[in-house]
mmCIF file with all atom_site columns, C-alpha atoms in Angstrom:
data_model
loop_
_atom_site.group_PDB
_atom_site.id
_atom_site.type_symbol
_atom_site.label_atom_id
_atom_site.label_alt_id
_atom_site.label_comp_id
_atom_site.label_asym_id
_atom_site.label_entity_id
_atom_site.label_seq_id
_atom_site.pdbx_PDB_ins_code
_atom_site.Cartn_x
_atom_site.Cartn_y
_atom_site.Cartn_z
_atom_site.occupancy
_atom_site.B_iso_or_equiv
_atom_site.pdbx_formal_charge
_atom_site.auth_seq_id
_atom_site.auth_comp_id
_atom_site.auth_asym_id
_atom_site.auth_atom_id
_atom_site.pdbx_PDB_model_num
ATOM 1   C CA . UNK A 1 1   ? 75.310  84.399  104.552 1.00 32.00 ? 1   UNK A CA 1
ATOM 2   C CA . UNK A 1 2   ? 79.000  84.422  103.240 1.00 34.00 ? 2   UNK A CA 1
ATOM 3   C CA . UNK A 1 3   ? 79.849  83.077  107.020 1.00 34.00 ? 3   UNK A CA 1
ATOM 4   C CA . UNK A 1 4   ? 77.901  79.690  105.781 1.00 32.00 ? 4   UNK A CA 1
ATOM 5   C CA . UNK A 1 5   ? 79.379  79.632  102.568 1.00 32.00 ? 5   UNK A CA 1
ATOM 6   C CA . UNK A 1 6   ? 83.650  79.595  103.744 1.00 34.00 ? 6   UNK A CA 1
ATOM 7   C CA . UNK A 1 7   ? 82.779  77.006  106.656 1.00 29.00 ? 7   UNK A CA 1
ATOM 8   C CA . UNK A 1 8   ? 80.171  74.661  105.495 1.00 36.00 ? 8   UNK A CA 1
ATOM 9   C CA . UNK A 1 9   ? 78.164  76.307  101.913 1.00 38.00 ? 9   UNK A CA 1
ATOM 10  C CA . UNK A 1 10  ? 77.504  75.319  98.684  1.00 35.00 ? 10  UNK A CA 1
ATOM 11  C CA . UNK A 1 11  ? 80.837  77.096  97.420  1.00 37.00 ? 11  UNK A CA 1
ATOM 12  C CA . UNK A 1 12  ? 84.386  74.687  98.073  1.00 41.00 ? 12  UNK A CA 1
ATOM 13  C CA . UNK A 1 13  ? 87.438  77.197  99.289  1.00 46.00 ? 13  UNK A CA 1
ATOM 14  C CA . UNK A 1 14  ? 90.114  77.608  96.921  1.00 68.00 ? 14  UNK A CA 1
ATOM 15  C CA . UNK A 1 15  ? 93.213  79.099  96.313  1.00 74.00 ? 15  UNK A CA 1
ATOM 16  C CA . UNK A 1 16  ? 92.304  80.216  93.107  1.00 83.00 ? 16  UNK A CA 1
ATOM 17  C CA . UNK A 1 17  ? 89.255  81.773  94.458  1.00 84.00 ? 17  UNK A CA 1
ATOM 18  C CA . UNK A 1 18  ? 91.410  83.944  97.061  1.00 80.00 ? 18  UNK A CA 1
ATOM 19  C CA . UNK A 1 19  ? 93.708  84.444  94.603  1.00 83.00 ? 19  UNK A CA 1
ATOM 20  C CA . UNK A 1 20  ? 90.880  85.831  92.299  1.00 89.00 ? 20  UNK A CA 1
ATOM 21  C CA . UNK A 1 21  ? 89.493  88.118  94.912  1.00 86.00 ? 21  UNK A CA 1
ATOM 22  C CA . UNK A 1 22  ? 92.905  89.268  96.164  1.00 83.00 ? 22  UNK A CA 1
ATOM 23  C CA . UNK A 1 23  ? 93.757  90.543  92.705  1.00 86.00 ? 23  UNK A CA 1
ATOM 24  C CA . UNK A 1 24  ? 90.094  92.362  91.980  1.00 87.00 ? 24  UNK A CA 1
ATOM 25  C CA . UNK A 1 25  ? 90.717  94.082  95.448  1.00 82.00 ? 25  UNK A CA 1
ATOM 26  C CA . UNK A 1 26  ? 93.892  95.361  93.969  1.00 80.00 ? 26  UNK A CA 1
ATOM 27  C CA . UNK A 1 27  ? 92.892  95.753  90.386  1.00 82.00 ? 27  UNK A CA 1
ATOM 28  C CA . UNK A 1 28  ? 89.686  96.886  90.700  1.00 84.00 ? 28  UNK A CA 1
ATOM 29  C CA . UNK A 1 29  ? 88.107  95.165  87.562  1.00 89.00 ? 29  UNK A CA 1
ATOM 30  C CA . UNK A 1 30  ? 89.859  91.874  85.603  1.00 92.00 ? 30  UNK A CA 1
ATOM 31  C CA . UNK A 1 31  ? 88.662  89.535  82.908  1.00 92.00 ? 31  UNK A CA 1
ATOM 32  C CA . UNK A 1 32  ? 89.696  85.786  83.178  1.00 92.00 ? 32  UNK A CA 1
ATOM 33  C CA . UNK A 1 33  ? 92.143  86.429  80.630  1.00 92.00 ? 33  UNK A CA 1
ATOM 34  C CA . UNK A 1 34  ? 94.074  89.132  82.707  1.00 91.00 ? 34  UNK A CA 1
ATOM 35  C CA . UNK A 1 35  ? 93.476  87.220  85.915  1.00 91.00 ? 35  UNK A CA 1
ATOM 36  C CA . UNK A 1 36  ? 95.524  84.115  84.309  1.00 89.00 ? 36  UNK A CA 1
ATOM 37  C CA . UNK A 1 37  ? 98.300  86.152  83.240  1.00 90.00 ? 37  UNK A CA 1
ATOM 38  C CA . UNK A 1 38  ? 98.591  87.745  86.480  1.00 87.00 ? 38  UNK A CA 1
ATOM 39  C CA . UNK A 1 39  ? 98.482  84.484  88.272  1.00 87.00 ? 39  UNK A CA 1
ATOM 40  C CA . UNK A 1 40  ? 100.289 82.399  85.902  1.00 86.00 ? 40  UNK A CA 1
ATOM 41  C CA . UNK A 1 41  ? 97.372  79.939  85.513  1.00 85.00 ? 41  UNK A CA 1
ATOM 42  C CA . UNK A 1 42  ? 95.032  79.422  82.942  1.00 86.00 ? 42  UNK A CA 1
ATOM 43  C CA . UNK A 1 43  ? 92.228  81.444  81.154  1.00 88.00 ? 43  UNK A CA 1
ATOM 44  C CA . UNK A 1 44  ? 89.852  78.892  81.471  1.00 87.00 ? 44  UNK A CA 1
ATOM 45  C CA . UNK A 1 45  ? 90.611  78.041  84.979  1.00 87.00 ? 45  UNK A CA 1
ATOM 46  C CA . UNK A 1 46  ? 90.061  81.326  86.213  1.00 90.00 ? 46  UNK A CA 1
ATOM 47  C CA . UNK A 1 47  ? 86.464  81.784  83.821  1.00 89.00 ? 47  UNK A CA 1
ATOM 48  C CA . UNK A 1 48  ? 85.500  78.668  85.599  1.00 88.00 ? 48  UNK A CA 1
ATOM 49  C CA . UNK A 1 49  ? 86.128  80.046  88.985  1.00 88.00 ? 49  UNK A CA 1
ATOM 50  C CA . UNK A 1 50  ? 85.189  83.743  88.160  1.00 91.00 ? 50  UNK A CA 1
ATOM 51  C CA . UNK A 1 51  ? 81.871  82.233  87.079  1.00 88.00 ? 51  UNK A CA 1
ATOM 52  C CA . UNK A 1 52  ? 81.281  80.198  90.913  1.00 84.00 ? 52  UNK A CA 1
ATOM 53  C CA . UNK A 1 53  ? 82.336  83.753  92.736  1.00 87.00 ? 53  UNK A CA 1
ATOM 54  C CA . UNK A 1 54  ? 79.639  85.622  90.610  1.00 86.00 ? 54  UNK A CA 1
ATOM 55  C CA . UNK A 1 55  ? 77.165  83.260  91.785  1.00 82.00 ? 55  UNK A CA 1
ATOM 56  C CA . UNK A 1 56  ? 77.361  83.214  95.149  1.00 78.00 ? 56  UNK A CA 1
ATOM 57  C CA . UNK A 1 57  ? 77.208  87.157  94.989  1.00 80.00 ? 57  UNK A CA 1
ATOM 58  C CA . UNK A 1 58  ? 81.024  87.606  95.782  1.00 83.00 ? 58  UNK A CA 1
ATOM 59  C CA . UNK A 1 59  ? 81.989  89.467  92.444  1.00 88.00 ? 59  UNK A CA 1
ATOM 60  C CA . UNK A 1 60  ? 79.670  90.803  89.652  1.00 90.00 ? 60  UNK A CA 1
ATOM 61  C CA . UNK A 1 61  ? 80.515  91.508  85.844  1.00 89.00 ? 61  UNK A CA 1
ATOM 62  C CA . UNK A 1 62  ? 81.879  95.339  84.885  1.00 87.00 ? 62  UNK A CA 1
ATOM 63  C CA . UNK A 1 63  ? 80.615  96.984  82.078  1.00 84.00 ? 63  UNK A CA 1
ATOM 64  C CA . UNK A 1 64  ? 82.126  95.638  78.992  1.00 79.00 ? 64  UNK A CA 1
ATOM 65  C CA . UNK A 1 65  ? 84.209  97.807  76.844  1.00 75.00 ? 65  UNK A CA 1
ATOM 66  C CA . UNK A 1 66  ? 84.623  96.219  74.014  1.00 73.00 ? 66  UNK A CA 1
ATOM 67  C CA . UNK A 1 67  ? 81.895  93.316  73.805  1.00 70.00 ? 67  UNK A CA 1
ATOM 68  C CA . UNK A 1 68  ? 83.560  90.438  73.586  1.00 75.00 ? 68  UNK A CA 1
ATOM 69  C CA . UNK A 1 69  ? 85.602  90.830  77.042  1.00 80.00 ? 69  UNK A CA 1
ATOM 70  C CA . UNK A 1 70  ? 83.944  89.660  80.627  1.00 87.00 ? 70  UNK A CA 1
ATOM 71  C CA . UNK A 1 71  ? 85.171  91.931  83.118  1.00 91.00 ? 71  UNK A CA 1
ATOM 72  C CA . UNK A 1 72  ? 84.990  91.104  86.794  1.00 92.00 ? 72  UNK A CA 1
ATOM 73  C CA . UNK A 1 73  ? 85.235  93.424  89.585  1.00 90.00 ? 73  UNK A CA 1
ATOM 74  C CA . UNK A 1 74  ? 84.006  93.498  93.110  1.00 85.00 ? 74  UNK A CA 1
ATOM 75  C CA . UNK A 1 75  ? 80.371  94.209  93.978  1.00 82.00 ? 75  UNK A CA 1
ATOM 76  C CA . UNK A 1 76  ? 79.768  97.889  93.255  1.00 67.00 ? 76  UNK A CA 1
ATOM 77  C CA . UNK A 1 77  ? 77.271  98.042  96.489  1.00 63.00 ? 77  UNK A CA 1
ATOM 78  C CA . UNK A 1 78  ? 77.558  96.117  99.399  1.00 54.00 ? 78  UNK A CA 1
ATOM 79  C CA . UNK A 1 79  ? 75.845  95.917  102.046 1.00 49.00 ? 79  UNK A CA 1
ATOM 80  C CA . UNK A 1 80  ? 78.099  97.974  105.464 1.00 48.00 ? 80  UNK A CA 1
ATOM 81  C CA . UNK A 1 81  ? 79.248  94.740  106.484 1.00 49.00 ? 81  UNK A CA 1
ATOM 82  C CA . UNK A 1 82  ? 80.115  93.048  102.990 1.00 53.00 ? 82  UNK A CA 1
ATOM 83  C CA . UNK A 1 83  ? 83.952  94.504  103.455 1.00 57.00 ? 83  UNK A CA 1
ATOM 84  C CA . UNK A 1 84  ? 83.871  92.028  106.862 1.00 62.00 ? 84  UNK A CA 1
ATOM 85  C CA . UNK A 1 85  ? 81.787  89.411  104.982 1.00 63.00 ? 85  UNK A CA 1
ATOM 86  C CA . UNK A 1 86  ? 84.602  89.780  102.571 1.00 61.00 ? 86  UNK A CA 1
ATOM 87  C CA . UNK A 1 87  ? 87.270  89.506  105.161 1.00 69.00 ? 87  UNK A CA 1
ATOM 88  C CA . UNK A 1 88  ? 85.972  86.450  106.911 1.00 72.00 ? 88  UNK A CA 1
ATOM 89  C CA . UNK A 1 89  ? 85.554  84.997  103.121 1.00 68.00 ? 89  UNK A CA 1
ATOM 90  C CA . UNK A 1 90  ? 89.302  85.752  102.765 1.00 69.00 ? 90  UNK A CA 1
ATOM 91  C CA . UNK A 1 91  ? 90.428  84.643  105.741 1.00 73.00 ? 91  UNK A CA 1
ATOM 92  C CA . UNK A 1 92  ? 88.139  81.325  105.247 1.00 73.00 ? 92  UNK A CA 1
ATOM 93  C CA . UNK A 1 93  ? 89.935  80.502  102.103 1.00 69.00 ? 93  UNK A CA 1
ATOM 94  C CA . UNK A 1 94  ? 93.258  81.276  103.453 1.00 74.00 ? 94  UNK A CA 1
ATOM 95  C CA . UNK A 1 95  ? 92.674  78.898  106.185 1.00 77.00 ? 95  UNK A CA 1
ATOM 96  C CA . UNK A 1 96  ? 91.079  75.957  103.682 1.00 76.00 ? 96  UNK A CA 1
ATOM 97  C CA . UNK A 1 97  ? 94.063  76.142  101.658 1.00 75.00 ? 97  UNK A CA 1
ATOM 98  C CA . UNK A 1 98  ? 96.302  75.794  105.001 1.00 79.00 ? 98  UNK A CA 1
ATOM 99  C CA . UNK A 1 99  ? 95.000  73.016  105.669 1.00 82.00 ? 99  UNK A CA 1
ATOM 100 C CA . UNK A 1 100 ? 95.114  71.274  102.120 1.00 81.00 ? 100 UNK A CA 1
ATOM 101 C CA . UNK A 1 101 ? 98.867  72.192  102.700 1.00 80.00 ? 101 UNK A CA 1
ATOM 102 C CA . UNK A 1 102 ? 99.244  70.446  105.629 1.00 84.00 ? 102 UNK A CA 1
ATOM 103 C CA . UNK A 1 103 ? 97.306  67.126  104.310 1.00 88.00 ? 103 UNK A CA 1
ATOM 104 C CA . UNK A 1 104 ? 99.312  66.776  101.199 1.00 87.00 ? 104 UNK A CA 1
ATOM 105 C CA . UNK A 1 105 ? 102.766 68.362  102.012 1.00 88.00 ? 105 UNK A CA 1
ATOM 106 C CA . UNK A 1 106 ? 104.340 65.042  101.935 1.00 92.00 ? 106 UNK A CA 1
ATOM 107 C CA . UNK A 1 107 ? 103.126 64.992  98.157  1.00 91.00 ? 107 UNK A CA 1
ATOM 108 C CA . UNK A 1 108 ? 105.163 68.283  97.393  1.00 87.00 ? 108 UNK A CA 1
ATOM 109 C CA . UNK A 1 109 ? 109.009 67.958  96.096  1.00 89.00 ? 109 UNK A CA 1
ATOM 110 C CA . UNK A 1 110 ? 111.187 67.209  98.868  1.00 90.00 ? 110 UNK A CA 1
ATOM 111 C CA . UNK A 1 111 ? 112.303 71.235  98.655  1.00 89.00 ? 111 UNK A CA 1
ATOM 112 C CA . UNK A 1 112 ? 108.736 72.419  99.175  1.00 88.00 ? 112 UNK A CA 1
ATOM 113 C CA . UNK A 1 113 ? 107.284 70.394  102.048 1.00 89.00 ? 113 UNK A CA 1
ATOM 114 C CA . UNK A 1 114 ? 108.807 73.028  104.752 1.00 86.00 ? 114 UNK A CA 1
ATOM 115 C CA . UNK A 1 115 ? 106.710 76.278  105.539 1.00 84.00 ? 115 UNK A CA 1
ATOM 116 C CA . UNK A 1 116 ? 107.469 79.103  107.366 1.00 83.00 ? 116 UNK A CA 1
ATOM 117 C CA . UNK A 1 117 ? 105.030 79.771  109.998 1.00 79.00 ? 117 UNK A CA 1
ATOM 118 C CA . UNK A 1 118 ? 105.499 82.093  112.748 1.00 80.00 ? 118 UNK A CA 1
ATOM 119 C CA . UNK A 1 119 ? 103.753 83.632  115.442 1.00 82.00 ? 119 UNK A CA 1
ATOM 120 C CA . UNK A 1 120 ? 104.269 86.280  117.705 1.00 86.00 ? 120 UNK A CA 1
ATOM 121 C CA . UNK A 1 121 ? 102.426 88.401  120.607 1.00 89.00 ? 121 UNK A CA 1
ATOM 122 C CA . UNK A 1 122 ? 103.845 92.159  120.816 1.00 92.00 ? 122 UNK A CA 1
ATOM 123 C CA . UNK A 1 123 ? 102.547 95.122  122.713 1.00 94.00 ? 123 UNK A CA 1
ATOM 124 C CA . UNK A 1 124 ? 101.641 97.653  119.840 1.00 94.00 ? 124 UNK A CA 1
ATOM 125 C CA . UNK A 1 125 ? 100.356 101.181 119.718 1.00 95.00 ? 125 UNK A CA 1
ATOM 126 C CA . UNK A 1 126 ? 96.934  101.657 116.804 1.00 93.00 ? 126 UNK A CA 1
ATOM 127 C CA . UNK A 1 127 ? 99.511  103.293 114.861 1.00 95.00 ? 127 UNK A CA 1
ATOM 128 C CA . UNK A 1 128 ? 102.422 101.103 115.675 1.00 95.00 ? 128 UNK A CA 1
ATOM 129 C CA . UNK A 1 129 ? 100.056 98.116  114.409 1.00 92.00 ? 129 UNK A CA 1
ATOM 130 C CA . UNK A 1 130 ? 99.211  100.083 111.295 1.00 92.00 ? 130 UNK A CA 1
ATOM 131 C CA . UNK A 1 131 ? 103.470 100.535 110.584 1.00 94.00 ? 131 UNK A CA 1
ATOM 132 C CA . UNK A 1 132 ? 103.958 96.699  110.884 1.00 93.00 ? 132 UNK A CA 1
ATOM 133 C CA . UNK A 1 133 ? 101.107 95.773  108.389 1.00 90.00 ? 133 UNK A CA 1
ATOM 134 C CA . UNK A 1 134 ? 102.466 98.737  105.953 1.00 90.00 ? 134 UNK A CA 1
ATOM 135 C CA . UNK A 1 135 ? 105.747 97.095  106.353 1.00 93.00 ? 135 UNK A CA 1
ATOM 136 C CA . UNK A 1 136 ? 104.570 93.474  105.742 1.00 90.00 ? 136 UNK A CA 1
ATOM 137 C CA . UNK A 1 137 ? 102.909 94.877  102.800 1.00 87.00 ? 137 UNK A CA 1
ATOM 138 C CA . UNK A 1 138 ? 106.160 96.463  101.076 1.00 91.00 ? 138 UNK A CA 1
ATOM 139 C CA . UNK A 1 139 ? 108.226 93.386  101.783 1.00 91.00 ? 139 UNK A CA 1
ATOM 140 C CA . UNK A 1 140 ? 105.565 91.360  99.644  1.00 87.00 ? 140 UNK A CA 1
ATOM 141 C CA . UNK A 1 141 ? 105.120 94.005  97.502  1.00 86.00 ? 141 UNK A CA 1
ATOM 142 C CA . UNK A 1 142 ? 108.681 93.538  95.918  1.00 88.00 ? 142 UNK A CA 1
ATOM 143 C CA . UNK A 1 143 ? 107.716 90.196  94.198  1.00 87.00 ? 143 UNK A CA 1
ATOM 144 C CA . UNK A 1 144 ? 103.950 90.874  93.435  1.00 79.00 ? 144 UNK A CA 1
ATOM 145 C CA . UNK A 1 145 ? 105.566 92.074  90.316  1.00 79.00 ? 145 UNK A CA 1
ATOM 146 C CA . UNK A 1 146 ? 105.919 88.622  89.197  1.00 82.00 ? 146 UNK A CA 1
ATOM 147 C CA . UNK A 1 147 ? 102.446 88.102  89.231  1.00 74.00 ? 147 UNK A CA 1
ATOM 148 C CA . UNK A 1 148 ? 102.288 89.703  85.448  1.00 72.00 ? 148 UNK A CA 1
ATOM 149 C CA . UNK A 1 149 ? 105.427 89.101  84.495  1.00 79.00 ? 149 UNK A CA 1
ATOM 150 C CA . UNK A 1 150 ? 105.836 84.719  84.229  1.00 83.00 ? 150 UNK A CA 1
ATOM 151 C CA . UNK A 1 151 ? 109.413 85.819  82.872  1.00 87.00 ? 151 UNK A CA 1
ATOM 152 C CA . UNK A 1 152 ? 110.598 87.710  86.289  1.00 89.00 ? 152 UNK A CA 1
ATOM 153 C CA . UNK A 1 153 ? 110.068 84.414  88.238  1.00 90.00 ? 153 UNK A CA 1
ATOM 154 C CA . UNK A 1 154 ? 113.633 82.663  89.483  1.00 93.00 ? 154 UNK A CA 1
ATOM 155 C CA . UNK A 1 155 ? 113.980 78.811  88.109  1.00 92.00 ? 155 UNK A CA 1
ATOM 156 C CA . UNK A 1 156 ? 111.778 76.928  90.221  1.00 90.00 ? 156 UNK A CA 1
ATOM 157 C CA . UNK A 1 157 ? 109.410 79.756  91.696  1.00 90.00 ? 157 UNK A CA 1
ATOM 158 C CA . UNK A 1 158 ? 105.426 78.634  92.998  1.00 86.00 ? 158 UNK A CA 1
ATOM 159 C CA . UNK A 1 159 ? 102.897 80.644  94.126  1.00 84.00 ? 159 UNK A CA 1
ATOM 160 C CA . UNK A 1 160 ? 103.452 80.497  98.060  1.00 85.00 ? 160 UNK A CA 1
ATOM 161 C CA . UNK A 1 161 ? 100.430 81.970  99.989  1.00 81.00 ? 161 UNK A CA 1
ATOM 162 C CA . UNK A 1 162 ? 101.316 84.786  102.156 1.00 83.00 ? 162 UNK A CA 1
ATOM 163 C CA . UNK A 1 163 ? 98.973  85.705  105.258 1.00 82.00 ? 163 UNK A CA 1
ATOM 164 C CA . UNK A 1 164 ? 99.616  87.860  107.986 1.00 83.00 ? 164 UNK A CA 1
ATOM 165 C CA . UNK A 1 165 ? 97.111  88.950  110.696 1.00 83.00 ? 165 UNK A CA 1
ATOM 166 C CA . UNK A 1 166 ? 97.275  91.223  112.926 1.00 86.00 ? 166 UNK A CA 1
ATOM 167 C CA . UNK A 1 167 ? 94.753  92.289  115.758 1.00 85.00 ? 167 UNK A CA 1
ATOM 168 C CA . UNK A 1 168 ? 94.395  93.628  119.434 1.00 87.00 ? 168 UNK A CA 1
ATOM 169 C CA . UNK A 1 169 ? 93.906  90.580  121.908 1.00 86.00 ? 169 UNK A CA 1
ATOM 170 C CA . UNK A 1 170 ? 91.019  91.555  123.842 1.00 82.00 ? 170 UNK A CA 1
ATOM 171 C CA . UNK A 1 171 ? 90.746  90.661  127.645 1.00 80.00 ? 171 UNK A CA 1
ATOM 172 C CA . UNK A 1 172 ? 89.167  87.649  128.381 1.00 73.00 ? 172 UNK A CA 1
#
């Protein structure tokens, strides 16, 4: 089902929406208030797009605490393969937003419109593949402070999506 819904479904990819489940994966539960502090967008953007996840099954409300908040968090059960439904959603999104970025780079200030995309095939151990992605994940780790804190972004800082994949090449 999700596999229909990132190529061709009823639910349009978007940044926000990666964004969104990116930061439940981390935080575990978020309203749309907390999400657009995190993010640095706004409260009602992220209600709006909270509100499309929950209805294609993607998220689910928490358990308010206090009544007037809308928590969000992750499904509680999924089904064995949701976490790869998830993935595949993820990786879906990532790839939409690519290739937004590619349509309309020549519409970003003239500093934006470069990217940095690289590639690379190495010969890796399980483990050895397991020590790159840990170290990928504390490089980016050192600014996803400035998700929450608008005030520890440099002049002039944007959200820039980060993706980094790694996986065995099988033989043919």
């Amino acid at each position: 089902m999700t596999e229909d819904l990132v190529r061709t479904g009823p639910l349009p990819e978007h940044a926000v929406r990666t964004a969104l489940l990116e930061l439940l994966a981390t935080q575990g539960t978020v309203t749309s208030t907390e999400a657009a502090t995190r993010l640095g967008l706004s409260s009602g953007l992220c209600s709006f797009h909270l509100r499309q996840l929950a209805r294609y099954g993607l998220i689910e409300e928490a358990p308010a605490t206090d009544g007037r908040a809308r928590p969000w968090r992750l499904p509680a059960t999924r089904p064995p393969s949701g976490e790869a439904e998830f993935g595949e959603l993820a990786r879906g999104l990532e790839d939409e937003s690519h290739q937004r970025w590619l349509a309309r780079r020549a519409e970003a200030p003239a500093e934006w419109q470069q990217d940095e995309a690289f590639s690379a095939v190495v010969y890796l151990t399980p483990e050895e593949m397991t020590a790159v992605g840990e170290a990928v994940r504390q490089v980016l780790a050192r600014y996803r402070g400035r998700e929450a804190a608008p005030a520890a972004r440099p002049a002039g800082a944007r959200p820039v999506a980060a993706v980094a994949r790694l996986f065995p090449l099988l033989d043919r």
